[in-house]
Tab-separated table of C-alpha atoms in Angstrom:
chain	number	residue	atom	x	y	z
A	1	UNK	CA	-10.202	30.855	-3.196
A	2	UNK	CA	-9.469	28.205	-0.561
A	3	UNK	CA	-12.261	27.693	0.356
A	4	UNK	CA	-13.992	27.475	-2.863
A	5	UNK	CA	-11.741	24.812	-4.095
A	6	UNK	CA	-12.252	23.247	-0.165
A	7	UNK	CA	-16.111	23.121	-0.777
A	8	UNK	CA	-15.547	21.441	-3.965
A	9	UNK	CA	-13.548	19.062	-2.210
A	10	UNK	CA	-16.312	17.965	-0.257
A	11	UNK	CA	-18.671	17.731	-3.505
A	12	UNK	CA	-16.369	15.213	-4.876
A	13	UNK	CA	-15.861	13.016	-1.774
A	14	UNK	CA	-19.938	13.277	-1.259
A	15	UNK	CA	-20.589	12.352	-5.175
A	16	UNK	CA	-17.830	9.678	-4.824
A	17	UNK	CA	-18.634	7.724	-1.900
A	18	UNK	CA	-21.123	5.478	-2.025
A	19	UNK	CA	-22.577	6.429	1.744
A	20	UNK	CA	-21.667	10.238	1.447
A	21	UNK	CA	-19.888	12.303	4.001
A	22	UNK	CA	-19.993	13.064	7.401
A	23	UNK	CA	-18.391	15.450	9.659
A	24	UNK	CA	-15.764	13.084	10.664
A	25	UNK	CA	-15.047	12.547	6.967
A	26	UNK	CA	-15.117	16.186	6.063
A	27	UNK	CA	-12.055	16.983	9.269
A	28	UNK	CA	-9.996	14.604	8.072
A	29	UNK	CA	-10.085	14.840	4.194
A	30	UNK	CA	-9.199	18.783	4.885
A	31	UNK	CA	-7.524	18.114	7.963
A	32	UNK	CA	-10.428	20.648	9.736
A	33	UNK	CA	-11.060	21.548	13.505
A	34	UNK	CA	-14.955	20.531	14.325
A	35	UNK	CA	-16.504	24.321	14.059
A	36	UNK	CA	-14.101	25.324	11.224
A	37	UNK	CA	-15.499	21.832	9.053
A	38	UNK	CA	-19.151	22.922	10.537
A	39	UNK	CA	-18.581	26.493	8.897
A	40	UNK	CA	-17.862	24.917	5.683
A	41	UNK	CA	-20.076	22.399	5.418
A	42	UNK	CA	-22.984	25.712	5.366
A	43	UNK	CA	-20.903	26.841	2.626
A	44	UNK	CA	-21.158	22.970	0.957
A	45	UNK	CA	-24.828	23.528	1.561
A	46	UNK	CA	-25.374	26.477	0.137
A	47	UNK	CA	-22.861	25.766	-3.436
A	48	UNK	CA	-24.771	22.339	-3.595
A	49	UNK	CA	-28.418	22.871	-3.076
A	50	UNK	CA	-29.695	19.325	-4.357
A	51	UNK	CA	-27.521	17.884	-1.710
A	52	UNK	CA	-29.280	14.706	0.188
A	53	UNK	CA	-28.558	14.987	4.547
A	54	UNK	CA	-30.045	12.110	6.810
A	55	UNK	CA	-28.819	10.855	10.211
A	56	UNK	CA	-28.013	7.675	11.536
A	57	UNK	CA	-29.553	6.021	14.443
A	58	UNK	CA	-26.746	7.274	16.075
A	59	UNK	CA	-27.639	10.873	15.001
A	60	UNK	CA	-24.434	10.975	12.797
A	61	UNK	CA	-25.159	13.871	10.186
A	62	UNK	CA	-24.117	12.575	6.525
A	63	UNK	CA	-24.091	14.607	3.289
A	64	UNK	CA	-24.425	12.990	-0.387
A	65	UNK	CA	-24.851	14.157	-4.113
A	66	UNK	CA	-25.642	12.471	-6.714
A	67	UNK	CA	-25.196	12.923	-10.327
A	68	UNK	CA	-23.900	16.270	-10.221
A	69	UNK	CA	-22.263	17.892	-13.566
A	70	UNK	CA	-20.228	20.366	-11.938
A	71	UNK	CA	-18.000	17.554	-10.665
A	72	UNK	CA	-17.826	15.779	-13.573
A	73	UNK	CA	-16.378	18.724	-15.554
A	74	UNK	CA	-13.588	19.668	-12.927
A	75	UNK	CA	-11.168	18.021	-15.201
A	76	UNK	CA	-7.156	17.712	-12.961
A	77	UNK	CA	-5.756	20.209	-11.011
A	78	UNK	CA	-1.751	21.138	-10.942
A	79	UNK	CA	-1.358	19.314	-7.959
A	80	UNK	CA	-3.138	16.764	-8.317
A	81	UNK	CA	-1.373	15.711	-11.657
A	82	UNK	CA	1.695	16.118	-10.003
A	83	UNK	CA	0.790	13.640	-7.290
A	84	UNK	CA	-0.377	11.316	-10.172
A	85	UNK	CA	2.535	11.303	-11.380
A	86	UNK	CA	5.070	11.046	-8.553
A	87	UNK	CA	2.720	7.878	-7.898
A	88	UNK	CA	3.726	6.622	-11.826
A	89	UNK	CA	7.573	7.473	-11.294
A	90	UNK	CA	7.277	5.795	-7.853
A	91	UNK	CA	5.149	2.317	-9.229
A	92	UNK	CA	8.133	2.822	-12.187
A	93	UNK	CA	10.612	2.335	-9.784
A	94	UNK	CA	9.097	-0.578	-7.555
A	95	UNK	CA	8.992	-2.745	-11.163
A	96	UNK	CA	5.022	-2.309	-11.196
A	97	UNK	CA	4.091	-1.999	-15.101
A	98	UNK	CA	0.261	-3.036	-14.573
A	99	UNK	CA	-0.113	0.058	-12.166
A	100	UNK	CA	2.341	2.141	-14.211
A	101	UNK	CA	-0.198	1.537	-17.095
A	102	UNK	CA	-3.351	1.740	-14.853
A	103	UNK	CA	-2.220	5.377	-13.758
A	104	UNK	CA	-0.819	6.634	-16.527
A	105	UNK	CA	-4.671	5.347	-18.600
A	106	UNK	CA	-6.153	7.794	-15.107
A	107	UNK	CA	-3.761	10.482	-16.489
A	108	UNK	CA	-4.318	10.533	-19.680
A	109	UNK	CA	-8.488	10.301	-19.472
A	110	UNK	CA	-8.343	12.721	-17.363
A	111	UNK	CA	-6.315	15.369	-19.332
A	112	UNK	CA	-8.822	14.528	-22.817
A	113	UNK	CA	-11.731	15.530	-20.543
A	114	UNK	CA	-9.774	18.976	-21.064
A	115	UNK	CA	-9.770	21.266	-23.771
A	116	UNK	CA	-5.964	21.217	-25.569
A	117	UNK	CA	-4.961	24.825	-24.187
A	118	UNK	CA	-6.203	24.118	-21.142
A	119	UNK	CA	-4.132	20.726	-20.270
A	120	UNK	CA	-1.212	22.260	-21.855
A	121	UNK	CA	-1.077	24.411	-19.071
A	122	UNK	CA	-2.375	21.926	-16.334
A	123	UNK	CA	0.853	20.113	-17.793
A	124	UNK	CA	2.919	22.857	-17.650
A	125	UNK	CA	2.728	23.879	-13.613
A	126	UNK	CA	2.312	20.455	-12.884
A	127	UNK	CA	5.854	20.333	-14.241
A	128	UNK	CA	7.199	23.170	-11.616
A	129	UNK	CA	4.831	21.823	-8.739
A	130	UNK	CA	7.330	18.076	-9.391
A	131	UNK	CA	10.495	20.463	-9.838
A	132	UNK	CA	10.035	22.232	-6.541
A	133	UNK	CA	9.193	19.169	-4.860
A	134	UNK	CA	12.172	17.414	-5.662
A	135	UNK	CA	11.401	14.411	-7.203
A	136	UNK	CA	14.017	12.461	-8.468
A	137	UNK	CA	14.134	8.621	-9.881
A	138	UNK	CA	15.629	6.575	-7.209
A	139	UNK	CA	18.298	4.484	-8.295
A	140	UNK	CA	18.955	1.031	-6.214
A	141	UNK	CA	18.796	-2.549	-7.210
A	142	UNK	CA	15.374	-4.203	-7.651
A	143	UNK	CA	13.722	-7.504	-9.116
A	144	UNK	CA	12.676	-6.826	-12.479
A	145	UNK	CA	9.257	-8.411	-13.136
A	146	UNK	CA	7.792	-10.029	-16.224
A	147	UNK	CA	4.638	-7.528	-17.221
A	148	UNK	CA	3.230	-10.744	-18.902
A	149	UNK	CA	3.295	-12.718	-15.715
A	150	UNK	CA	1.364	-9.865	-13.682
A	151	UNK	CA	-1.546	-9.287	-16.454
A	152	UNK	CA	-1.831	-13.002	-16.270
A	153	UNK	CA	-2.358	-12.712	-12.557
A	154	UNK	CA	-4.258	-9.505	-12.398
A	155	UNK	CA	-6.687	-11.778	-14.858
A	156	UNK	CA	-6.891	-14.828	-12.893
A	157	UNK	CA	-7.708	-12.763	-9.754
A	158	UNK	CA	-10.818	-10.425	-11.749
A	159	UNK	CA	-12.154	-13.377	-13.204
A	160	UNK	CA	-11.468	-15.990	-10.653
A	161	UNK	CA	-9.858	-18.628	-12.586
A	162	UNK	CA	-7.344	-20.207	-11.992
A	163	UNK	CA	-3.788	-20.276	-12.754
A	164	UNK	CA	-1.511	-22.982	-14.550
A	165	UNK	CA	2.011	-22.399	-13.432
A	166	UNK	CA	5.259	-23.762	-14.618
A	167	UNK	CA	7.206	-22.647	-11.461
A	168	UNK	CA	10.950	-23.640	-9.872
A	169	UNK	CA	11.017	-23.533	-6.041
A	170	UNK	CA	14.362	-22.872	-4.564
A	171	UNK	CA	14.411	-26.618	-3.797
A	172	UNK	CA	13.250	-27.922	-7.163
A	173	UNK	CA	16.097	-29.280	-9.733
A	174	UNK	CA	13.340	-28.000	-12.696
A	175	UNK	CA	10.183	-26.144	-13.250
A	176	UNK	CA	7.131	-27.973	-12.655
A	177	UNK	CA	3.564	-27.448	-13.570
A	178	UNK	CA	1.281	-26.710	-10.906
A	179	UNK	CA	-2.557	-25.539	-10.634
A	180	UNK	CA	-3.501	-22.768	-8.379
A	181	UNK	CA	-5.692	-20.815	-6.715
A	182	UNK	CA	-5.075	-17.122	-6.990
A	183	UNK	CA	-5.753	-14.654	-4.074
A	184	UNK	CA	-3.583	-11.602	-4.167
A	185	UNK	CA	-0.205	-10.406	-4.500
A	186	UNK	CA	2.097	-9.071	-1.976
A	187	UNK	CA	4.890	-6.447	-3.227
A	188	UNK	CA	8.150	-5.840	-1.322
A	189	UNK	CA	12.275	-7.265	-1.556
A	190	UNK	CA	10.356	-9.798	-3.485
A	191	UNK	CA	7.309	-9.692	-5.456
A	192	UNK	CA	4.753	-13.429	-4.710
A	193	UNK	CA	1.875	-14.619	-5.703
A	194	UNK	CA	-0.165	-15.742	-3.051
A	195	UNK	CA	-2.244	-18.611	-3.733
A	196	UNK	CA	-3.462	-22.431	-3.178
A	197	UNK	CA	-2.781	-25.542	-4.539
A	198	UNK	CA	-5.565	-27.462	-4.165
A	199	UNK	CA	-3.550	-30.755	-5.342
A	200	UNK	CA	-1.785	-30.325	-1.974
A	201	UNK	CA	-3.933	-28.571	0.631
A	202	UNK	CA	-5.518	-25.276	1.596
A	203	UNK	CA	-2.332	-23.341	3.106
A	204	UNK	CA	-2.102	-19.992	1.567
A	205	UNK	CA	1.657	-20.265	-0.073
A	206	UNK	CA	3.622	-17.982	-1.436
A	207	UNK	CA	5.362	-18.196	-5.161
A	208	UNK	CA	8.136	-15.911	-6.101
A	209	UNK	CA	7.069	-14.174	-9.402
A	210	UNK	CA	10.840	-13.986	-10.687
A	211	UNK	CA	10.664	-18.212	-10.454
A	212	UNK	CA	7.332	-18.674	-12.534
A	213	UNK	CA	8.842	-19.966	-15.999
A	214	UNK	CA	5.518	-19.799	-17.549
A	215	UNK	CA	2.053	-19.036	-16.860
A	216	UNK	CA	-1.860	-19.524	-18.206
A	217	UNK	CA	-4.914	-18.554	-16.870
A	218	UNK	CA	-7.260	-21.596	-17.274
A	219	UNK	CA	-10.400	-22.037	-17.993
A	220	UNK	CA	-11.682	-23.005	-14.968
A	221	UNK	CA	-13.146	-21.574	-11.939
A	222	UNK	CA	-12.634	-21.552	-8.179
A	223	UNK	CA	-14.517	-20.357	-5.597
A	224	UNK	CA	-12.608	-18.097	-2.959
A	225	UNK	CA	-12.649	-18.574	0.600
A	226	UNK	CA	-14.550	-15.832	1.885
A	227	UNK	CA	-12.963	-15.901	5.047
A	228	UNK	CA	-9.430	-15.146	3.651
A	229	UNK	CA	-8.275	-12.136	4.552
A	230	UNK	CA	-4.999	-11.082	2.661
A	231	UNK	CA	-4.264	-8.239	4.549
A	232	UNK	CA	-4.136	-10.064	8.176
A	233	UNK	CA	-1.660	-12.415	5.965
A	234	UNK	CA	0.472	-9.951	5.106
A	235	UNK	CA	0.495	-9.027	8.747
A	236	UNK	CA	2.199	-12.369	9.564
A	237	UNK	CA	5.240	-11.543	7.632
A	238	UNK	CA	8.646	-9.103	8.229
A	239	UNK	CA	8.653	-8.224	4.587
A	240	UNK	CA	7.176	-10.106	1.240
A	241	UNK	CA	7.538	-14.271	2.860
A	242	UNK	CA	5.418	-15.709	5.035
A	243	UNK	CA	6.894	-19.131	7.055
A	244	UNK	CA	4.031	-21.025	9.403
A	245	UNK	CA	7.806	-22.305	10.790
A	246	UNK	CA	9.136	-19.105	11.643
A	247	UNK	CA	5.761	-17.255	12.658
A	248	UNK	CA	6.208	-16.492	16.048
A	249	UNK	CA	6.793	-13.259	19.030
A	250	UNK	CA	9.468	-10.883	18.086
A	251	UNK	CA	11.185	-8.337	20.191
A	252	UNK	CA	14.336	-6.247	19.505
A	253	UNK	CA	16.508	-3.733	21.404
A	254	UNK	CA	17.849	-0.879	20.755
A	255	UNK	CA	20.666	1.097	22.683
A	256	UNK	CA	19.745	4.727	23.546
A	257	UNK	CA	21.694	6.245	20.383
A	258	UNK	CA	20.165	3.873	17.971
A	259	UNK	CA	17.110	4.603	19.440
A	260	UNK	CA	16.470	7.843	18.282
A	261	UNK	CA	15.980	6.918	14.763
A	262	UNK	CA	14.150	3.619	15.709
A	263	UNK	CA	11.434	5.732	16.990
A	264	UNK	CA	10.879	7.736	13.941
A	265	UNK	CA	10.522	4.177	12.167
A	266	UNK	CA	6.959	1.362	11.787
A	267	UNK	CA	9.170	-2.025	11.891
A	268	UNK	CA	5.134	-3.623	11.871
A	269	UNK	CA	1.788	-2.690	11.390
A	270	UNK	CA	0.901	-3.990	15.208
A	271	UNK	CA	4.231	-3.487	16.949
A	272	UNK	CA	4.498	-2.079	20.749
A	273	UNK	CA	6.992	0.146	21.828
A	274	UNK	CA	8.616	-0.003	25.388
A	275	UNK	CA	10.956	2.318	26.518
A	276	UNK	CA	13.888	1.208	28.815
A	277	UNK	CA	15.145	3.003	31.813
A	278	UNK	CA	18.444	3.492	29.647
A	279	UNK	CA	17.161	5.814	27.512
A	280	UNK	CA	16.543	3.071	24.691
A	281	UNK	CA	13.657	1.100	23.388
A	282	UNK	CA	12.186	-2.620	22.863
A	283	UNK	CA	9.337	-3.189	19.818
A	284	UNK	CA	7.658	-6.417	19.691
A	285	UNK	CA	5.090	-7.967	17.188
A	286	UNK	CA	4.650	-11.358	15.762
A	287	UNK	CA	5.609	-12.079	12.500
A	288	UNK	CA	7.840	-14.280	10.571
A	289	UNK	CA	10.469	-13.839	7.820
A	290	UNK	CA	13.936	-14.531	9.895
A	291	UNK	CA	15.899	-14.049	6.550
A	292	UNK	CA	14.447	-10.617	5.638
A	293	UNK	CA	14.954	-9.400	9.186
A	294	UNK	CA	18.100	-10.381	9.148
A	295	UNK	CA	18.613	-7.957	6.230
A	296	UNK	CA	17.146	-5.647	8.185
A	297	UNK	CA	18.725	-6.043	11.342
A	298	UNK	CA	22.351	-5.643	9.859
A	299	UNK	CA	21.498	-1.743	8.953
A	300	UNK	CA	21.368	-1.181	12.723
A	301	UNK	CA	24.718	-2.556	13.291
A	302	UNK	CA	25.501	-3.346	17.066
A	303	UNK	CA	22.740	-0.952	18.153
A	304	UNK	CA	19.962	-3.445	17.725
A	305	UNK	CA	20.134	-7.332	19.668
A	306	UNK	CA	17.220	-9.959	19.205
A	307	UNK	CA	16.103	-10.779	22.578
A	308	UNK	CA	13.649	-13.070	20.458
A	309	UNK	CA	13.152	-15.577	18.939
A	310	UNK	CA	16.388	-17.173	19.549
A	311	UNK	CA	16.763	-19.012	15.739
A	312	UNK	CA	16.861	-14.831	14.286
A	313	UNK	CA	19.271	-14.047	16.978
A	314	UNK	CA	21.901	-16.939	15.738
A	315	UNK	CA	21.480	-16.047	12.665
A	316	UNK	CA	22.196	-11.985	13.524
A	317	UNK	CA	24.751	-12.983	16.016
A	318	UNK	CA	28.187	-13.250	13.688
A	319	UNK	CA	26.839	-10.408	11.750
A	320	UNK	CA	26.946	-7.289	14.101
A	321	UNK	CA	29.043	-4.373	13.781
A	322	UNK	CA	29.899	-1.176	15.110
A	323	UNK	CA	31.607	0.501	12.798
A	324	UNK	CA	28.656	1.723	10.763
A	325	UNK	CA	29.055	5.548	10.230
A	326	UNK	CA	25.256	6.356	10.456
A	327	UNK	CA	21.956	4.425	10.593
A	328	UNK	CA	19.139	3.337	8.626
């Protein structure tokens, strides 16, 4: 049976993406050793017969189907409806209504593809698979966000228009009016927009969706900057804000004990460990956000110091403690 529902697998990566599979693909979407993912992809082979194989230049083997109505007709498995909606209760919790309502629209077109007695019991063990994993809602304070703000967003970004803003920096005395440039959004303590304002320059900035009074997507168009790349922005900051100021090296220590759970931890996408001769460690990456590492930083107590940059270690220094009775 496992391997019938593995082979399948395969048939709906190969229909799905848009260059196919190859045997790279195939290990690590069923976590396979070479000759096992070799054995099956005969198997593959044999279930799929209409299946198109070519090789690369390189001689990389790649396997694709097209418009086949066995995988249209698979309809949700327990599992998988489970995971679907552990991802709902999760986006739930993290104040994300656009992808609550996104997932739940997957969920439910998914489930009419079935006949009524047969998502009724999809349903029903997806139920127990959620029960025996555990899942619970996770209580904690979080930003609540306006679900009319992000549909105006999530339009302005499809369509590329742009955005007319009645916002209130932390600075600003009132709410002002401002047209922007949309790129992207970037989820984490705090939820921002990421955009330009062309009245001003072409900085990427970032506005705090819980300070936009009002917003309208215009009527006009802008054209993006192809060469933005929203992910290597999000790089340059701790958490959700981004400060050309602050963006700089960064490099903690931790003692030996606090160590041990440092390890098990990603503080940055492109940090570098060092171990010291103490039995303790040193990460580094650049990035920028003093105020949200700072938040950070006081979980850890006394067993973390900033050797840099030196503005994040004043502002850590009156703040450490040892009398913590566990870590992060």
């Amino acid at each position: 049976m496992r391997k019938i529902l593995d082979v399948l697998r395969l048939a709906e990566a190969a229909a799905a993406r848009e260059n196919g599979i190859n045997l790279d693909d195939i290990q690590q979407l069923l976590k396979l050793r070479t000759r096992t993912a070799q054995r099956l992809v005969h198997l593959f082979e044999e279930a799929f017969p209409t299946v198109m194989k070519r090789k690369d230049a390189d001689r990389t083997r790649w396997w694709k189907l097209h418009d086949e109505p066995l995988i249209r007709y698979q309809g949700i498995r327990e599992k998988e409806l489970a995971s679907l909606e552990t991802a709902i209760l999760r986006a739930r919790q993290h104040g994300a209504p656009l992808e609550v309502h996104h997932l739940e629209s997957i969920r439910d077109r998914m489930l009419a593809s079935m006949t009524p007695m047969e998502a009724r019991a999809i349903k029903h063990n997806a139920k127990a698979v959620l029960e025996a994993r555990g899942h619970a809602y996770r209580p904690g304070p979080r930003a609540r966000l306006n679900p009319d703000v992000l549909a105006a967003i999530e339009d302005a970004l499809e369509t590329s228009m742009q955005l007319l803003v009645s916002y209130q920096g932390k600075e600003d005395a009132v709410a002002t009016d401002r047209t922007l440039d949309p790129y992207g959004l970037l989820f984490g303590i705090r939820e921002y927009l990421i955009a330009r304002d062309p009245e001003k320059d072409n900085r990427l900035r970032s506005f705090r969706l819980d300070r936009i009074a009002a917003i309208a997507v215009t009527d006009h168009p802008f054209q993006k900057d192809p060469e933005v790349d929203l992910q290597a922005h999000a790089a340059k900051a701790f958490g959700s804000y981004y400060s050309e100021e602050e963006y700089g090296p960064v490099a903690w220590r931790f003692s030996p004990e606090a160590a041990k759970v440092a390890r098990e931890f990603e503080f940055h996408p492109d940090q570098r460990i060092e171990d010291t001769d103490d039995g303790g460690m040193i990460v580094r990456f650049s990035a920028s956000g003093w105020l949200e590492m700072a938040w950070h930083l006081y979980k850890w107590g006394d067993g973390v110091t900033v050797l840099e940059p030196a503005g994040l270690a004043k502002v850590v220094a009156e703040h450490r403690r040892g009398d913590f009775p566990s870590l992060p």
